[in-house]
XYZ file of N, CA and C in Angstrom:
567
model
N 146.461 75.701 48.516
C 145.305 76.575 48.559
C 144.322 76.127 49.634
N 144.241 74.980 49.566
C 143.281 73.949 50.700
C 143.920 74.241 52.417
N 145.227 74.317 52.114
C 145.803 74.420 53.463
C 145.093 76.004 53.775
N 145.369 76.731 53.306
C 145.270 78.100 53.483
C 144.010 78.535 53.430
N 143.081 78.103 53.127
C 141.878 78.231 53.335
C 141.638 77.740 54.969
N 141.409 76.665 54.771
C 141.307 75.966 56.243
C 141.894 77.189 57.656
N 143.508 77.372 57.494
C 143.828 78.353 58.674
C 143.425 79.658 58.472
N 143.235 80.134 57.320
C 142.256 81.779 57.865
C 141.073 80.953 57.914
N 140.223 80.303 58.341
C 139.070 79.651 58.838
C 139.326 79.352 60.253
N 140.277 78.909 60.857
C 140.644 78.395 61.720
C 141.164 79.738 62.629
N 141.882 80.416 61.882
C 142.054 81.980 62.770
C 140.333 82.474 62.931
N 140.021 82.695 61.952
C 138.861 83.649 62.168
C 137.805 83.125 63.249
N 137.792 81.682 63.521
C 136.800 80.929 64.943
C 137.461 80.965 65.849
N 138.968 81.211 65.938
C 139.245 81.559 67.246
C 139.199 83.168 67.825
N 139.158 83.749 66.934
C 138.784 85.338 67.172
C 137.424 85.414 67.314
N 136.367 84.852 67.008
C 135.096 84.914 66.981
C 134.447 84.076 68.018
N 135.289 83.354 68.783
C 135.381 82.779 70.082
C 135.798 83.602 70.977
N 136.769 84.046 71.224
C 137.584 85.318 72.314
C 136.441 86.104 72.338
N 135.868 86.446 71.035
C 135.232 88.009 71.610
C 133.381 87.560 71.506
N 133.543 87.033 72.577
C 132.192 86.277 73.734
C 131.672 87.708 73.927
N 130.464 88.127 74.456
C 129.680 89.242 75.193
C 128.759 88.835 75.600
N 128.616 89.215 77.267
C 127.492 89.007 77.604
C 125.962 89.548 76.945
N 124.831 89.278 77.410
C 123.969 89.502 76.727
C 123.414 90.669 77.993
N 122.760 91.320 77.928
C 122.263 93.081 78.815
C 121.230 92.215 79.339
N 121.265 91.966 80.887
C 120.481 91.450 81.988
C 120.488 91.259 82.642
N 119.716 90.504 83.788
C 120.007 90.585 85.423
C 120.543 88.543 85.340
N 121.839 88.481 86.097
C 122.107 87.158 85.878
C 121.531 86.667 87.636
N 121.603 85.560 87.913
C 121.089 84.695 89.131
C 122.552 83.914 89.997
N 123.325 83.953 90.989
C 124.229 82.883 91.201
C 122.784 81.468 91.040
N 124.078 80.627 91.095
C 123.733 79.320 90.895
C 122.529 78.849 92.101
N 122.999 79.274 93.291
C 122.710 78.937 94.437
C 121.517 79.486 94.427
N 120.997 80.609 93.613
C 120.072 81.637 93.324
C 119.696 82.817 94.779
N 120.877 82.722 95.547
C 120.892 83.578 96.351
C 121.192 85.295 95.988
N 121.698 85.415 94.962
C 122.187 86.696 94.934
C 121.771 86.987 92.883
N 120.979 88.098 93.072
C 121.040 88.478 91.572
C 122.075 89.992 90.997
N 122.202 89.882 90.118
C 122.788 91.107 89.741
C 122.545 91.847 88.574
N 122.522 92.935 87.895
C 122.387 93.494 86.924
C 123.569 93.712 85.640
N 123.926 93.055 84.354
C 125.209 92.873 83.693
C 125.087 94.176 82.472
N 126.228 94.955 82.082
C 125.752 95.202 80.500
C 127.137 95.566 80.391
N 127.121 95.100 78.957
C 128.730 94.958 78.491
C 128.642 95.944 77.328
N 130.125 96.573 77.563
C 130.300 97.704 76.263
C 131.816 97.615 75.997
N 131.782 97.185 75.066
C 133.273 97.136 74.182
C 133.695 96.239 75.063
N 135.350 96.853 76.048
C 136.480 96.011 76.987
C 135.623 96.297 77.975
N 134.633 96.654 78.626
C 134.376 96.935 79.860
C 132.873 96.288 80.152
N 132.732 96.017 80.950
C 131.551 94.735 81.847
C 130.810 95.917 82.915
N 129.777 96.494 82.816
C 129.098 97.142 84.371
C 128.272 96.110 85.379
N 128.902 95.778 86.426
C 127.848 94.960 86.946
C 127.173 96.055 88.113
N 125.949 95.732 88.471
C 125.288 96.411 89.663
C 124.554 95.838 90.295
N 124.807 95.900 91.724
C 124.764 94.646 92.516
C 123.341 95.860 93.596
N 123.127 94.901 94.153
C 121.810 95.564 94.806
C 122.467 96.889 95.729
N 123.702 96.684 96.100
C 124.401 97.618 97.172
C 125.254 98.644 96.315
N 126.096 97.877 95.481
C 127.249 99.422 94.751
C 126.883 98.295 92.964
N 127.767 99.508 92.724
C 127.913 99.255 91.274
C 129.400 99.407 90.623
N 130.190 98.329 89.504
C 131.277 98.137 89.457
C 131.425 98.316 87.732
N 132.870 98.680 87.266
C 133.194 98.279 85.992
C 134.297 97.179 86.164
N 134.156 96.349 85.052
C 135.244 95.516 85.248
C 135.795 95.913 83.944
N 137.231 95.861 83.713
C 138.150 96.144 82.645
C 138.353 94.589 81.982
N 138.393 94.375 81.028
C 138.918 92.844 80.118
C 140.351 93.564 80.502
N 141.113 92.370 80.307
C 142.584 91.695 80.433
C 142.898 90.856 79.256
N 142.268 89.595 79.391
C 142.703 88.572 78.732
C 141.553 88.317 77.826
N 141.276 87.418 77.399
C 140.441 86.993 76.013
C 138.739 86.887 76.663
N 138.743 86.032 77.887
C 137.918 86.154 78.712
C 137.441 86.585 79.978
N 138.652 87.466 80.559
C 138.315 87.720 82.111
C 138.346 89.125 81.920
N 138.079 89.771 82.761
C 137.543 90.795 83.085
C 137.970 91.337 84.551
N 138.388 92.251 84.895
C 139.084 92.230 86.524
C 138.639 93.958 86.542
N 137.831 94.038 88.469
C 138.221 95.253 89.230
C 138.252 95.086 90.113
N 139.581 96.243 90.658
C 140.389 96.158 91.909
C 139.377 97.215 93.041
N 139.250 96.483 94.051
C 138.933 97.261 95.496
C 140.144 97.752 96.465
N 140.501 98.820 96.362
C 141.949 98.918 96.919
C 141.655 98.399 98.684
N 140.853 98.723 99.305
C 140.357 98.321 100.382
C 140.310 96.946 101.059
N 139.956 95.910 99.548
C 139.453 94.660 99.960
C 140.397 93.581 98.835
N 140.062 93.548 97.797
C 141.004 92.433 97.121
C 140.459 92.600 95.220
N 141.071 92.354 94.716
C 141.037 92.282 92.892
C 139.619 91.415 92.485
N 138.820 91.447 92.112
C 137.418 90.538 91.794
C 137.538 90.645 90.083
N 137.466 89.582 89.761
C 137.281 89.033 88.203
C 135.773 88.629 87.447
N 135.753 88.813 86.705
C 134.637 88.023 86.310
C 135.106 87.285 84.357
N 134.704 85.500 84.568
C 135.130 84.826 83.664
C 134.133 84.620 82.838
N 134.157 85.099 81.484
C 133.035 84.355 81.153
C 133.316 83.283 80.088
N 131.651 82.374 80.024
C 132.064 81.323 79.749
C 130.581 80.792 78.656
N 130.681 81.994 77.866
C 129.371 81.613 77.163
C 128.784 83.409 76.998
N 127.915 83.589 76.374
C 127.284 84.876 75.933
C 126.261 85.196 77.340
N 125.366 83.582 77.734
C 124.322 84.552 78.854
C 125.240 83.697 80.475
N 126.489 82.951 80.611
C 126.705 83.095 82.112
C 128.062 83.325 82.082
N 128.830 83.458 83.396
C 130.122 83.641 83.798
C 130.400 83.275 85.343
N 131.316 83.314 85.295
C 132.301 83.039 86.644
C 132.564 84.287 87.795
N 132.232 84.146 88.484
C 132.824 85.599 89.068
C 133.709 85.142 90.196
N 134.614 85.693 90.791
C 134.848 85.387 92.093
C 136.282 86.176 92.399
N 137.102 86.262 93.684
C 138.144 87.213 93.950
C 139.284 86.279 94.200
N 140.616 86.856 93.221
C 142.287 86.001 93.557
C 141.860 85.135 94.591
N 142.680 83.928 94.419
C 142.440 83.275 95.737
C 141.579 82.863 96.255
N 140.179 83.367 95.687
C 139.028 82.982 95.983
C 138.325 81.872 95.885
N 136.877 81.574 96.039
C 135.584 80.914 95.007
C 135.234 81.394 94.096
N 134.976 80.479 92.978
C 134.138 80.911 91.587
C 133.034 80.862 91.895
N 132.378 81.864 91.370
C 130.589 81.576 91.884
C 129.997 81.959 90.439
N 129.149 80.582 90.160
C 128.711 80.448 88.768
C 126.966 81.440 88.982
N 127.478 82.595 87.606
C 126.155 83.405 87.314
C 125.478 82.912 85.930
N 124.333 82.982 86.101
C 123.419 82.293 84.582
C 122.487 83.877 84.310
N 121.856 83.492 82.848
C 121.292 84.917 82.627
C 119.637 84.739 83.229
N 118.941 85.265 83.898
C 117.768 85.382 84.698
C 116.578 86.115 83.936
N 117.185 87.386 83.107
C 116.447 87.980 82.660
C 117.404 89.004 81.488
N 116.177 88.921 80.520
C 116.869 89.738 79.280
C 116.394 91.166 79.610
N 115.296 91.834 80.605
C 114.980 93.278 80.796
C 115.636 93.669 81.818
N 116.646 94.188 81.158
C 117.447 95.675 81.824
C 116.635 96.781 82.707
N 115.314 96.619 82.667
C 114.835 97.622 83.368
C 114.097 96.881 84.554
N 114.067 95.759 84.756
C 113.381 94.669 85.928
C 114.319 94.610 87.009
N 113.539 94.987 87.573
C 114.599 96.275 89.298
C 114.834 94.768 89.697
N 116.055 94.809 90.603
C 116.589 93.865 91.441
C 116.678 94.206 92.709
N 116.061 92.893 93.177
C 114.731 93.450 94.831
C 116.540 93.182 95.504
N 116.283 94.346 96.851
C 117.057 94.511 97.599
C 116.590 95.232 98.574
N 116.824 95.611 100.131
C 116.830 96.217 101.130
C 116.238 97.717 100.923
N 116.930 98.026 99.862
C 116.667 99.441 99.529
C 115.050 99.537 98.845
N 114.772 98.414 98.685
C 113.715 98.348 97.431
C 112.417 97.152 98.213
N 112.279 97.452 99.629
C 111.728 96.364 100.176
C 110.974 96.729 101.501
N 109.565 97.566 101.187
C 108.962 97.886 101.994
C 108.490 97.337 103.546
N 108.270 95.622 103.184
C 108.267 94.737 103.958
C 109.405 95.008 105.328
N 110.793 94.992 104.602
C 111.598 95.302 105.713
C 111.721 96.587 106.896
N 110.874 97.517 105.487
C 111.159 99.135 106.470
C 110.261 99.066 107.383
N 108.872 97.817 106.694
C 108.090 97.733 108.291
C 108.431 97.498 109.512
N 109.297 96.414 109.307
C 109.836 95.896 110.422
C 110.761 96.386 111.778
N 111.701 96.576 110.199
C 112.776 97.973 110.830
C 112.273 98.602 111.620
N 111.389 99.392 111.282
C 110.011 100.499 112.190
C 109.715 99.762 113.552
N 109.034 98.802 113.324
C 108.681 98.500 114.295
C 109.664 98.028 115.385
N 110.935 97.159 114.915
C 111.890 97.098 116.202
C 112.499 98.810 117.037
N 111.826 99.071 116.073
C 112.480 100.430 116.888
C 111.215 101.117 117.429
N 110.228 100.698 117.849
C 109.021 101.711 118.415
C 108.668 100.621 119.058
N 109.065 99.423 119.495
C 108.231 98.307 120.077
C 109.279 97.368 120.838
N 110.052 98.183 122.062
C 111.180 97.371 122.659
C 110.826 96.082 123.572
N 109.796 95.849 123.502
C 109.113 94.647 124.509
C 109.660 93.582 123.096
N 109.125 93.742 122.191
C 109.201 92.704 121.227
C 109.907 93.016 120.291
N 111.609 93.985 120.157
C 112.280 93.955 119.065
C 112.916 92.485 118.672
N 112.896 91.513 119.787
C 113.420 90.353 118.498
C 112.677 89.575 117.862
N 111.484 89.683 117.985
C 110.388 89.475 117.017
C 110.358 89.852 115.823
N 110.255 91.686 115.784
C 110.427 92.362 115.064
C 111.524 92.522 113.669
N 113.017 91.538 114.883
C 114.005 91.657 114.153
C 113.764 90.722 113.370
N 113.626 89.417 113.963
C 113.447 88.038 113.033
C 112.732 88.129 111.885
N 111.461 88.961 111.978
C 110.449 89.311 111.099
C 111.320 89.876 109.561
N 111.785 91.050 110.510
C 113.073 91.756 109.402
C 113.566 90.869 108.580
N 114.032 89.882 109.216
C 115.168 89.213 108.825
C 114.344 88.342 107.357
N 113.342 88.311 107.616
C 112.612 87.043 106.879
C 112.194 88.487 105.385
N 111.582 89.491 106.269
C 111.546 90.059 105.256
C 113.004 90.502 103.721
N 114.194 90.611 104.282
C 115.147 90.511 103.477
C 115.304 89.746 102.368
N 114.797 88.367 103.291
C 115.072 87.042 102.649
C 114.073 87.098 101.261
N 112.934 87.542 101.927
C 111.294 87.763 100.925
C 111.808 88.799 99.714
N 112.492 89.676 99.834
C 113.018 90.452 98.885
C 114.125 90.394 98.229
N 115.019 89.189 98.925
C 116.118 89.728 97.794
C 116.283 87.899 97.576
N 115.678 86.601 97.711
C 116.011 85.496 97.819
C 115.176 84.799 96.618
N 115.110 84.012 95.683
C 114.453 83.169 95.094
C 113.349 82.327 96.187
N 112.730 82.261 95.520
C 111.342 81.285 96.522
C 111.940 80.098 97.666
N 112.979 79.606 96.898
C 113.503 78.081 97.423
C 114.152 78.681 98.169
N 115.422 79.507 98.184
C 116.282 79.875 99.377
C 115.345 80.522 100.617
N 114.626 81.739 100.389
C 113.931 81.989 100.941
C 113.065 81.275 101.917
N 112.327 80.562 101.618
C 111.880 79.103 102.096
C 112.797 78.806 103.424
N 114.141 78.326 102.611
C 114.998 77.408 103.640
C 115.531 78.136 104.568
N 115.735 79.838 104.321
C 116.471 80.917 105.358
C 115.267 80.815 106.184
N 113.821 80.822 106.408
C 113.402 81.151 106.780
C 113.049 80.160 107.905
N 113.277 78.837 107.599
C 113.307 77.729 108.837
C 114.264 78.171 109.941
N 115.490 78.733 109.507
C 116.221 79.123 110.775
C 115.337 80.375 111.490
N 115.045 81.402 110.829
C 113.998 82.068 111.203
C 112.574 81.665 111.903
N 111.931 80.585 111.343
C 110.902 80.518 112.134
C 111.163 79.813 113.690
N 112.152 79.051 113.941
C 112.878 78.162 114.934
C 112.719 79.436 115.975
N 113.872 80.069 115.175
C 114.471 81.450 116.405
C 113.119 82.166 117.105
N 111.682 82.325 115.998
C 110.916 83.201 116.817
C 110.306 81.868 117.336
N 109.831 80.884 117.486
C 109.403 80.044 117.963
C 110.169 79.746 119.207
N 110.982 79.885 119.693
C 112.355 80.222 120.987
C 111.919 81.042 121.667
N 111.333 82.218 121.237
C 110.750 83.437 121.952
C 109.713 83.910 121.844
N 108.517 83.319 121.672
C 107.256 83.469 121.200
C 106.484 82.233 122.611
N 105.393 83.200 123.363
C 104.556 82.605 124.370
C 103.671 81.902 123.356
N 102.801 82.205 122.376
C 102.211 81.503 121.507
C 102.888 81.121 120.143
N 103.360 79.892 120.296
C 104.399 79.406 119.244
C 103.288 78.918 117.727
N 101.974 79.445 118.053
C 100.833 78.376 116.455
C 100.973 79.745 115.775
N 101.086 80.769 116.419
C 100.479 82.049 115.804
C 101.989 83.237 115.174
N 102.534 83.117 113.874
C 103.259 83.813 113.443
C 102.911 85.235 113.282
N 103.748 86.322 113.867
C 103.753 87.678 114.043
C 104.155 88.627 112.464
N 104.705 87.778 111.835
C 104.574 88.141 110.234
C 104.394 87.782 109.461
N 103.150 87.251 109.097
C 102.652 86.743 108.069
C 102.676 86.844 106.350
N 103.031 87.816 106.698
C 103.098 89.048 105.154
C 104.434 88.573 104.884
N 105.459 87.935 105.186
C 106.696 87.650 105.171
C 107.185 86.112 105.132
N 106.161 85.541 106.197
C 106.363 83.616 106.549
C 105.288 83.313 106.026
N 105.027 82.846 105.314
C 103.913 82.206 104.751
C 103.169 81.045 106.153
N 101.851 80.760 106.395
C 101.714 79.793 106.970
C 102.061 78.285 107.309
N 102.063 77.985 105.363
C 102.692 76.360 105.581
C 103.758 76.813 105.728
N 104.306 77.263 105.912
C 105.864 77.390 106.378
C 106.114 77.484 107.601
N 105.501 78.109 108.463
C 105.279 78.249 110.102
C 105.155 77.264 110.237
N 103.953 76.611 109.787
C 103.305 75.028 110.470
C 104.418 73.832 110.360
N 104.782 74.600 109.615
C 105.790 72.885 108.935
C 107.223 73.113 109.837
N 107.357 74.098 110.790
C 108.884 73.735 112.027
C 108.235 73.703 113.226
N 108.567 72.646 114.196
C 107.663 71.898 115.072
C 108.114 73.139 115.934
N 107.261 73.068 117.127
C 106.946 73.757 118.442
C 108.199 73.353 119.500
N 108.240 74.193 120.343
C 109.609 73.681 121.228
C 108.575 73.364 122.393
């Protein structure tokens, strides 16, 4: 009786293990470069990424797979209720954590990033100084779709580059985008 107790105990935690679900939110990669939007229903995973939006089908106990006929099969593993694994055959795993439990907290992207359309604008009405303009762009992206820290560090290659092409190297042309101590702090050529 003791035996048999124990294994329907022992079945029932491994079934109650397999069927993991994410929790409905925007997860972070590790690197905190890239966020995404998750919500899980039954066998199927929606992720939506700042550019397209995907279903993934379950397979196995924990993975989850959709095919890009174009490009290659992308999985996503999970490994816990709020993170998972994502990455393509053959690929890198790139570890996602949960960022946020509101489903309705927009995930900043290009599309969603006024800063950039300034810029945009302006490389295109201001050909004396579009790589100013562009760099500016560039920082603005970073400002919208990057965590503080990455952002930060993209933006040293950025401030270098306009500092390369800038007659007054003290005085940053986008401020609204490079913060000052951040200008000040990559030396002058």
């Amino acid at each position: 009786m003791r035996t048999k107790f124990y294994f329907i105990l022992l079945v029932l935690a491994c079934f109650l293990l397999n069927a993991q679900a994410l929790q409905t939110g925007n997860y972070t990669s590790s690197d905190g470069n890239y966020t995404v939007s998750i919500e899980q229903s039954g066998d199927e995973i929606s992720l939506i990424e700042p550019n397209k939006s995907n279903i993934y089908k379950k397979t196995t106990s924990d993975y989850y797979y959709n095919t890009e006929p174009k490009y290659n099969t992308y999985y996503i593993r999970l490994v816990g209720n709020n993170k998972f694994y994502s990455g393509k055959n053959d690929g890198n795993e790139f570890l996602f954590t949960l960022s946020s439990t509101n489903p309705s907290e927009t995930i900043e992207s290009v599309d969603n990033c006024p800063l950039y359309d300034k810029y945009l604008k302006l490389s295109q009405e201001d050909p004396v100084e579009v790589q100013a303009w562009t760099f500016c762009g560039a920082a603005a992206i970073a400002k919208c779709t990057y965590n503080a820290e990455a952002s930060q560090a993209y933006n040293k290659t950025i401030i270098a580059g306009l500092k390369a092409i800038l007659e007054d190297q003290n005085r940053c042309p986008c401020e609204d985008v490079i913060p000052k101590s951040e200008w000040d702090a990559v030396p002058n050529y």
